[in-house]
Amino acid sequence: MKDIIIIGRGAMILSMSAAALLAALPATSQEKVASSKPNMATYITAEEVSAVEKAEPVGDRTIKVIDIGYENFAVGVVHRGRTVKGKSEDRANLKLPPPKPCGRGIEKAPEGGHEGGITHDLQTEGYYVTSGAGTMFTDGYIVNGNNYDLADLNGPTCLGVAYGVTYKKVKKGDVIIIPAGVVHGWIDVPDHVDYITFRPSPGILQSGWTHPAIRR
């Protein structure tokens, strides 16, 4: 794992090929009035990333949330274990708040859908795969889903069976950009996949938050 550097008002430089992610992340209008004017860069070292991974070996973990002026910017790390037909071993005991209906409401859902479909109402994500490989599905739509307010991670999120999706095999070094509202998930992970997440956050994640494993 390489170090991650976040500079100034949202410009980020990575010491690995994940720098390609920058060009693809959605730009926020410069006409927006900044709530503050950051004047310091933020460094996330490889050792800090490893400390977070060691503290929570499985799942989606935010490392730091930084105020970049017009919004917040979160960096995290995800480990997904073996996944077969959209069913992940890691998500079997996932605790969720009470849901609300989401997606397309259909009395009798058709066959051929994929479990594990996800959309985030407001949160765009970027992934940089650091280890492992698998097959993602993206695009399409969710039928008869459940929306959960995941306030500490991605905000309101719809989970359910996805239809009309696109499949893509991804591996170490790949970068994926997922705009808010776009269906995504993993259909097949033979062993594991690890990736760094980049999340420009319009008020969803709290500025200044740091994972307990690396708080000083």
PDB file of C-alpha atoms in Angstrom:
ATOM      1  CA  MET A   1       0.000   0.000   0.000  1.00  0.00           C
ATOM      2  CA  LYS A   2       1.290   3.467  -0.905  1.00  0.00           C
ATOM      3  CA  ASP A   3       0.728   6.742   0.947  1.00  0.00           C
ATOM      4  CA  ILE A   4      -2.280   8.950   0.103  1.00  0.00           C
ATOM      5  CA  ILE A   5      -2.014  12.752   0.072  1.00  0.00           C
ATOM      6  CA  ILE A   6      -4.939  15.207   0.001  1.00  0.00           C
ATOM      7  CA  ILE A   7      -3.997  18.797  -0.843  1.00  0.00           C
ATOM      8  CA  GLY A   8      -5.838  22.075  -0.340  1.00  0.00           C
ATOM      9  CA  ARG A   9      -9.342  22.558  -1.654  1.00  0.00           C
ATOM     10  CA  GLY A  10     -10.031  19.111  -2.979  1.00  0.00           C
ATOM     11  CA  ALA A  11      -7.011  18.567  -5.231  1.00  0.00           C
ATOM     12  CA  MET A  12      -5.503  15.196  -4.411  1.00  0.00           C
ATOM     13  CA  ILE A  13      -2.212  13.653  -5.443  1.00  0.00           C
ATOM     14  CA  LEU A  14      -1.609   9.927  -5.111  1.00  0.00           C
ATOM     15  CA  SER A  15       1.751   8.256  -5.282  1.00  0.00           C
ATOM     16  CA  MET A  16       0.225   5.368  -7.227  1.00  0.00           C
ATOM     17  CA  SER A  17      -1.635   5.041 -10.476  1.00  0.00           C
ATOM     18  CA  ALA A  18      -4.870   5.808  -8.626  1.00  0.00           C
ATOM     19  CA  ALA A  19      -4.182   9.400  -9.623  1.00  0.00           C
ATOM     20  CA  ALA A  20      -6.277   8.574 -12.670  1.00  0.00           C
ATOM     21  CA  LEU A  21      -9.238   8.663 -10.332  1.00  0.00           C
ATOM     22  CA  LEU A  22      -8.938  12.416  -9.936  1.00  0.00           C
ATOM     23  CA  ALA A  23      -9.857  13.238 -13.489  1.00  0.00           C
ATOM     24  CA  ALA A  24     -13.019  11.170 -13.253  1.00  0.00           C
ATOM     25  CA  LEU A  25     -14.414  12.369  -9.923  1.00  0.00           C
ATOM     26  CA  PRO A  26     -17.381  14.741 -10.358  1.00  0.00           C
ATOM     27  CA  ALA A  27     -16.457  18.436 -10.185  1.00  0.00           C
ATOM     28  CA  THR A  28     -18.492  20.619  -7.876  1.00  0.00           C
ATOM     29  CA  SER A  29     -19.401  24.055  -9.220  1.00  0.00           C
ATOM     30  CA  GLN A  30     -16.824  26.677  -8.290  1.00  0.00           C
ATOM     31  CA  GLU A  31     -19.686  29.125  -7.861  1.00  0.00           C
ATOM     32  CA  LYS A  32     -20.590  27.451  -4.582  1.00  0.00           C
ATOM     33  CA  VAL A  33     -19.475  29.487  -1.600  1.00  0.00           C
ATOM     34  CA  ALA A  34     -16.933  27.587   0.473  1.00  0.00           C
ATOM     35  CA  SER A  35     -17.885  27.125   4.110  1.00  0.00           C
ATOM     36  CA  SER A  36     -14.215  27.361   5.022  1.00  0.00           C
ATOM     37  CA  LYS A  37     -10.880  27.749   3.318  1.00  0.00           C
ATOM     38  CA  PRO A  38      -8.537  24.836   4.056  1.00  0.00           C
ATOM     39  CA  ASN A  39      -4.872  25.779   4.053  1.00  0.00           C
ATOM     40  CA  MET A  40      -3.224  22.478   4.946  1.00  0.00           C
ATOM     41  CA  ALA A  41      -2.692  19.177   3.149  1.00  0.00           C
ATOM     42  CA  THR A  42      -3.716  15.854   4.674  1.00  0.00           C
ATOM     43  CA  TYR A  43      -1.485  12.792   4.569  1.00  0.00           C
ATOM     44  CA  ILE A  44      -2.721   9.243   5.046  1.00  0.00           C
ATOM     45  CA  THR A  45       0.240   6.914   5.355  1.00  0.00           C
ATOM     46  CA  ALA A  46       0.436   3.289   4.325  1.00  0.00           C
ATOM     47  CA  GLU A  47       0.914   2.458   8.000  1.00  0.00           C
ATOM     48  CA  GLU A  48      -2.351   4.201   8.907  1.00  0.00           C
ATOM     49  CA  VAL A  49      -4.246   2.321   6.216  1.00  0.00           C
ATOM     50  CA  SER A  50      -2.794  -0.952   7.530  1.00  0.00           C
ATOM     51  CA  ALA A  51      -3.737  -0.033  11.112  1.00  0.00           C
ATOM     52  CA  VAL A  52      -7.377   0.491  10.099  1.00  0.00           C
ATOM     53  CA  GLU A  53      -7.397  -2.794   8.186  1.00  0.00           C
ATOM     54  CA  LYS A  54      -5.955  -4.611  11.203  1.00  0.00           C
ATOM     55  CA  ALA A  55      -8.496  -3.069  13.590  1.00  0.00           C
ATOM     56  CA  GLU A  56     -11.428  -4.022  11.317  1.00  0.00           C
ATOM     57  CA  PRO A  57     -10.351  -6.824   8.970  1.00  0.00           C
ATOM     58  CA  VAL A  58     -13.706  -7.057   7.160  1.00  0.00           C
ATOM     59  CA  GLY A  59     -16.121  -4.588   5.612  1.00  0.00           C
ATOM     60  CA  ASP A  60     -16.224  -0.928   4.583  1.00  0.00           C
ATOM     61  CA  ARG A  61     -14.197   1.346   6.859  1.00  0.00           C
ATOM     62  CA  THR A  62     -13.751   5.110   6.643  1.00  0.00           C
ATOM     63  CA  ILE A  63     -10.185   6.221   7.410  1.00  0.00           C
ATOM     64  CA  LYS A  64     -10.530  10.018   7.459  1.00  0.00           C
ATOM     65  CA  VAL A  65     -13.034  12.712   6.456  1.00  0.00           C
ATOM     66  CA  ILE A  66     -11.482  16.027   5.390  1.00  0.00           C
ATOM     67  CA  ASP A  67     -13.064  19.469   4.942  1.00  0.00           C
ATOM     68  CA  ILE A  68     -12.109  20.636   1.434  1.00  0.00           C
ATOM     69  CA  GLY A  69     -14.072  23.884   1.541  1.00  0.00           C
ATOM     70  CA  TYR A  70     -17.250  23.374  -0.470  1.00  0.00           C
ATOM     71  CA  GLU A  71     -17.831  19.826   0.780  1.00  0.00           C
ATOM     72  CA  ASN A  72     -16.145  17.038   2.708  1.00  0.00           C
ATOM     73  CA  PHE A  73     -13.945  14.325   1.231  1.00  0.00           C
ATOM     74  CA  ALA A  74     -13.704  10.842   2.720  1.00  0.00           C
ATOM     75  CA  VAL A  75     -11.066   8.183   2.163  1.00  0.00           C
ATOM     76  CA  GLY A  76     -11.700   4.607   3.243  1.00  0.00           C
ATOM     77  CA  VAL A  77     -10.720   1.010   2.693  1.00  0.00           C
ATOM     78  CA  VAL A  78     -12.914  -2.002   1.880  1.00  0.00           C
ATOM     79  CA  HIS A  79     -12.294  -5.734   2.183  1.00  0.00           C
ATOM     80  CA  ARG A  80     -14.791  -8.075   0.546  1.00  0.00           C
ATOM     81  CA  GLY A  81     -14.485 -11.792   1.002  1.00  0.00           C
ATOM     82  CA  ARG A  82     -15.657 -14.614  -1.202  1.00  0.00           C
ATOM     83  CA  THR A  83     -18.877 -13.756  -3.015  1.00  0.00           C
ATOM     84  CA  VAL A  84     -21.025 -16.154  -5.054  1.00  0.00           C
ATOM     85  CA  LYS A  85     -23.975 -14.917  -7.155  1.00  0.00           C
ATOM     86  CA  GLY A  86     -24.098 -11.665  -5.211  1.00  0.00           C
ATOM     87  CA  LYS A  87     -24.104 -13.328  -1.781  1.00  0.00           C
ATOM     88  CA  SER A  88     -21.128 -12.295   0.335  1.00  0.00           C
ATOM     89  CA  GLU A  89     -19.848 -14.178   3.356  1.00  0.00           C
ATOM     90  CA  ASP A  90     -18.987 -10.825   4.940  1.00  0.00           C
ATOM     91  CA  ARG A  91     -22.547  -9.468   4.791  1.00  0.00           C
ATOM     92  CA  ALA A  92     -24.338 -12.391   6.415  1.00  0.00           C
ATOM     93  CA  ASN A  93     -24.469 -10.699   9.852  1.00  0.00           C
ATOM     94  CA  LEU A  94     -24.682  -7.087   8.709  1.00  0.00           C
ATOM     95  CA  LYS A  95     -26.782  -5.015  11.136  1.00  0.00           C
ATOM     96  CA  LEU A  96     -28.980  -2.385   9.479  1.00  0.00           C
ATOM     97  CA  PRO A  97     -31.470   0.255  10.685  1.00  0.00           C
ATOM     98  CA  PRO A  98     -35.206   0.012   9.853  1.00  0.00           C
ATOM     99  CA  PRO A  99     -35.715   0.329   6.063  1.00  0.00           C
ATOM    100  CA  LYS A 100     -38.002   2.225   3.723  1.00  0.00           C
ATOM    101  CA  PRO A 101     -39.115   0.973   0.271  1.00  0.00           C
ATOM    102  CA  CYS A 102     -36.938   1.978  -2.689  1.00  0.00           C
ATOM    103  CA  GLY A 103     -36.305   1.097  -6.323  1.00  0.00           C
ATOM    104  CA  ARG A 104     -39.022   0.075  -8.739  1.00  0.00           C
ATOM    105  CA  GLY A 105     -42.052  -1.360  -7.002  1.00  0.00           C
ATOM    106  CA  ILE A 106     -43.256  -4.478  -8.826  1.00  0.00           C
ATOM    107  CA  GLU A 107     -45.877  -6.859  -7.417  1.00  0.00           C
ATOM    108  CA  LYS A 108     -44.083  -9.917  -8.787  1.00  0.00           C
ATOM    109  CA  ALA A 109     -40.409  -9.403  -9.540  1.00  0.00           C
ATOM    110  CA  PRO A 110     -39.151 -11.156 -12.699  1.00  0.00           C
ATOM    111  CA  GLU A 111     -36.523 -13.876 -12.667  1.00  0.00           C
ATOM    112  CA  GLY A 112     -32.910 -13.217 -13.541  1.00  0.00           C
ATOM    113  CA  GLY A 113     -32.088 -10.514 -11.013  1.00  0.00           C
ATOM    114  CA  HIS A 114     -28.915 -10.306  -8.932  1.00  0.00           C
ATOM    115  CA  GLU A 115     -28.886 -10.042  -5.160  1.00  0.00           C
ATOM    116  CA  GLY A 116     -26.626  -7.477  -3.537  1.00  0.00           C
ATOM    117  CA  GLY A 117     -27.522  -4.483  -5.703  1.00  0.00           C
ATOM    118  CA  ILE A 118     -26.728  -1.104  -4.115  1.00  0.00           C
ATOM    119  CA  THR A 119     -27.399   2.548  -4.907  1.00  0.00           C
ATOM    120  CA  HIS A 120     -26.457   5.555  -2.778  1.00  0.00           C
ATOM    121  CA  ASP A 121     -28.976   8.394  -2.998  1.00  0.00           C
ATOM    122  CA  LEU A 122     -26.409  11.197  -2.678  1.00  0.00           C
ATOM    123  CA  GLN A 123     -22.953   9.659  -2.443  1.00  0.00           C
ATOM    124  CA  THR A 124     -20.563   9.287  -5.385  1.00  0.00           C
ATOM    125  CA  GLU A 125     -17.740   6.763  -4.943  1.00  0.00           C
ATOM    126  CA  GLY A 126     -14.392   6.033  -6.528  1.00  0.00           C
ATOM    127  CA  TYR A 127     -12.586   2.708  -6.028  1.00  0.00           C
ATOM    128  CA  TYR A 128      -8.907   1.892  -6.502  1.00  0.00           C
ATOM    129  CA  VAL A 129      -8.377  -1.888  -6.324  1.00  0.00           C
ATOM    130  CA  THR A 130      -5.259  -2.743  -4.306  1.00  0.00           C
ATOM    131  CA  SER A 131      -5.555  -6.524  -3.995  1.00  0.00           C
ATOM    132  CA  GLY A 132      -7.568  -9.441  -5.332  1.00  0.00           C
ATOM    133  CA  ALA A 133     -10.072  -9.547  -8.170  1.00  0.00           C
ATOM    134  CA  GLY A 134     -13.715 -10.188  -8.947  1.00  0.00           C
ATOM    135  CA  THR A 135     -16.665  -9.412 -11.194  1.00  0.00           C
ATOM    136  CA  MET A 136     -18.727  -6.295 -10.539  1.00  0.00           C
ATOM    137  CA  PHE A 137     -22.170  -5.468 -11.846  1.00  0.00           C
ATOM    138  CA  THR A 138     -23.217  -1.860 -12.423  1.00  0.00           C
ATOM    139  CA  ASP A 139     -25.974   0.234 -14.019  1.00  0.00           C
ATOM    140  CA  GLY A 140     -29.515  -1.096 -14.377  1.00  0.00           C
ATOM    141  CA  TYR A 141     -32.118  -0.710 -11.611  1.00  0.00           C
ATOM    142  CA  ILE A 142     -33.270  -2.216  -8.306  1.00  0.00           C
ATOM    143  CA  VAL A 143     -36.685  -3.816  -7.801  1.00  0.00           C
ATOM    144  CA  ASN A 144     -38.561  -3.853  -4.465  1.00  0.00           C
ATOM    145  CA  GLY A 145     -35.512  -2.675  -2.538  1.00  0.00           C
ATOM    146  CA  ASN A 146     -35.023  -1.473   1.028  1.00  0.00           C
ATOM    147  CA  ASN A 147     -33.529   1.953   1.719  1.00  0.00           C
ATOM    148  CA  TYR A 148     -31.402   2.334   4.859  1.00  0.00           C
ATOM    149  CA  ASP A 149     -30.012   5.571   6.276  1.00  0.00           C
ATOM    150  CA  LEU A 150     -26.334   4.693   6.684  1.00  0.00           C
ATOM    151  CA  ALA A 151     -25.443   8.043   8.216  1.00  0.00           C
ATOM    152  CA  ASP A 152     -21.920   7.028   9.208  1.00  0.00           C
ATOM    153  CA  LEU A 153     -20.875   5.754   5.773  1.00  0.00           C
ATOM    154  CA  ASN A 154     -22.797   6.615   2.589  1.00  0.00           C
ATOM    155  CA  GLY A 155     -26.037   8.215   3.701  1.00  0.00           C
ATOM    156  CA  PRO A 156     -29.379   6.882   2.377  1.00  0.00           C
ATOM    157  CA  THR A 157     -28.681   3.624   0.529  1.00  0.00           C
ATOM    158  CA  CYS A 158     -30.990   1.312  -1.427  1.00  0.00           C
ATOM    159  CA  LEU A 159     -30.278  -2.432  -1.248  1.00  0.00           C
ATOM    160  CA  GLY A 160     -32.051  -5.053  -3.310  1.00  0.00           C
ATOM    161  CA  VAL A 161     -32.197  -7.256  -6.385  1.00  0.00           C
ATOM    162  CA  ALA A 162     -30.745  -5.601  -9.501  1.00  0.00           C
ATOM    163  CA  TYR A 163     -31.815  -6.009 -13.138  1.00  0.00           C
ATOM    164  CA  GLY A 164     -30.458  -4.817 -16.492  1.00  0.00           C
ATOM    165  CA  VAL A 165     -26.896  -4.659 -15.225  1.00  0.00           C
ATOM    166  CA  THR A 166     -23.487  -4.548 -16.921  1.00  0.00           C
ATOM    167  CA  TYR A 167     -20.735  -6.988 -15.880  1.00  0.00           C
ATOM    168  CA  LYS A 168     -17.071  -6.085 -15.569  1.00  0.00           C
ATOM    169  CA  LYS A 169     -14.112  -8.097 -14.300  1.00  0.00           C
ATOM    170  CA  VAL A 170     -11.850  -5.946 -12.148  1.00  0.00           C
ATOM    171  CA  LYS A 171      -8.377  -6.590 -10.760  1.00  0.00           C
ATOM    172  CA  LYS A 172      -5.530  -4.958  -8.853  1.00  0.00           C
ATOM    173  CA  GLY A 173      -4.770  -1.504 -10.240  1.00  0.00           C
ATOM    174  CA  ASP A 174      -8.230  -0.873 -11.732  1.00  0.00           C
ATOM    175  CA  VAL A 175     -10.222   2.278 -10.950  1.00  0.00           C
ATOM    176  CA  ILE A 176     -14.042   2.418 -10.836  1.00  0.00           C
ATOM    177  CA  ILE A 177     -16.193   5.583 -10.625  1.00  0.00           C
ATOM    178  CA  ILE A 178     -19.779   5.149  -9.401  1.00  0.00           C
ATOM    179  CA  PRO A 179     -21.992   8.273  -9.461  1.00  0.00           C
ATOM    180  CA  ALA A 180     -24.722   8.705  -6.863  1.00  0.00           C
ATOM    181  CA  GLY A 181     -27.819   6.716  -7.797  1.00  0.00           C
ATOM    182  CA  VAL A 182     -26.001   4.189 -10.010  1.00  0.00           C
ATOM    183  CA  VAL A 183     -26.498   0.504  -9.214  1.00  0.00           C
ATOM    184  CA  HIS A 184     -23.375  -1.418  -8.235  1.00  0.00           C
ATOM    185  CA  GLY A 185     -22.371  -4.634  -6.517  1.00  0.00           C
ATOM    186  CA  TRP A 186     -20.219  -7.742  -6.716  1.00  0.00           C
ATOM    187  CA  ILE A 187     -21.552 -10.843  -8.452  1.00  0.00           C
ATOM    188  CA  ASP A 188     -18.459 -13.012  -8.040  1.00  0.00           C
ATOM    189  CA  VAL A 189     -15.332 -12.760  -5.891  1.00  0.00           C
ATOM    190  CA  PRO A 190     -13.372 -16.050  -5.942  1.00  0.00           C
ATOM    191  CA  ASP A 191     -11.275 -15.201  -2.876  1.00  0.00           C
ATOM    192  CA  HIS A 192     -11.214 -11.514  -1.916  1.00  0.00           C
ATOM    193  CA  VAL A 193     -10.985  -7.965  -3.222  1.00  0.00           C
ATOM    194  CA  ASP A 194      -9.556  -4.962  -1.368  1.00  0.00           C
ATOM    195  CA  TYR A 195      -9.893  -1.362  -2.514  1.00  0.00           C
ATOM    196  CA  ILE A 196      -9.383   2.219  -1.382  1.00  0.00           C
ATOM    197  CA  THR A 197     -12.546   4.357  -1.554  1.00  0.00           C
ATOM    198  CA  PHE A 198     -12.725   8.065  -2.407  1.00  0.00           C
ATOM    199  CA  ARG A 199     -15.994   9.808  -1.519  1.00  0.00           C
ATOM    200  CA  PRO A 200     -16.742  13.496  -2.118  1.00  0.00           C
ATOM    201  CA  SER A 201     -19.416  14.044   0.506  1.00  0.00           C
ATOM    202  CA  PRO A 202     -22.121  16.735   0.262  1.00  0.00           C
ATOM    203  CA  GLY A 203     -22.729  16.893   4.009  1.00  0.00           C
ATOM    204  CA  ILE A 204     -23.160  13.139   4.512  1.00  0.00           C
ATOM    205  CA  LEU A 205     -19.942  12.402   6.376  1.00  0.00           C
ATOM    206  CA  GLN A 206     -18.724  14.510   9.303  1.00  0.00           C
ATOM    207  CA  SER A 207     -15.650  16.641   8.648  1.00  0.00           C
ATOM    208  CA  GLY A 208     -12.675  15.880  10.870  1.00  0.00           C
ATOM    209  CA  TRP A 209     -13.690  12.294  11.578  1.00  0.00           C
ATOM    210  CA  THR A 210     -10.751   9.916  11.953  1.00  0.00           C
ATOM    211  CA  HIS A 211     -10.880   6.153  12.453  1.00  0.00           C
ATOM    212  CA  PRO A 212     -10.300   5.290  16.142  1.00  0.00           C
ATOM    213  CA  ALA A 213      -7.380   3.027  15.224  1.00  0.00           C
ATOM    214  CA  ILE A 214      -5.285   6.027  14.102  1.00  0.00           C
ATOM    215  CA  ARG A 215      -6.545   8.825  16.341  1.00  0.00           C
ATOM    216  CA  ARG A 216      -3.795  10.583  18.265  1.00  0.00           C
TER     217      ARG A 216
END
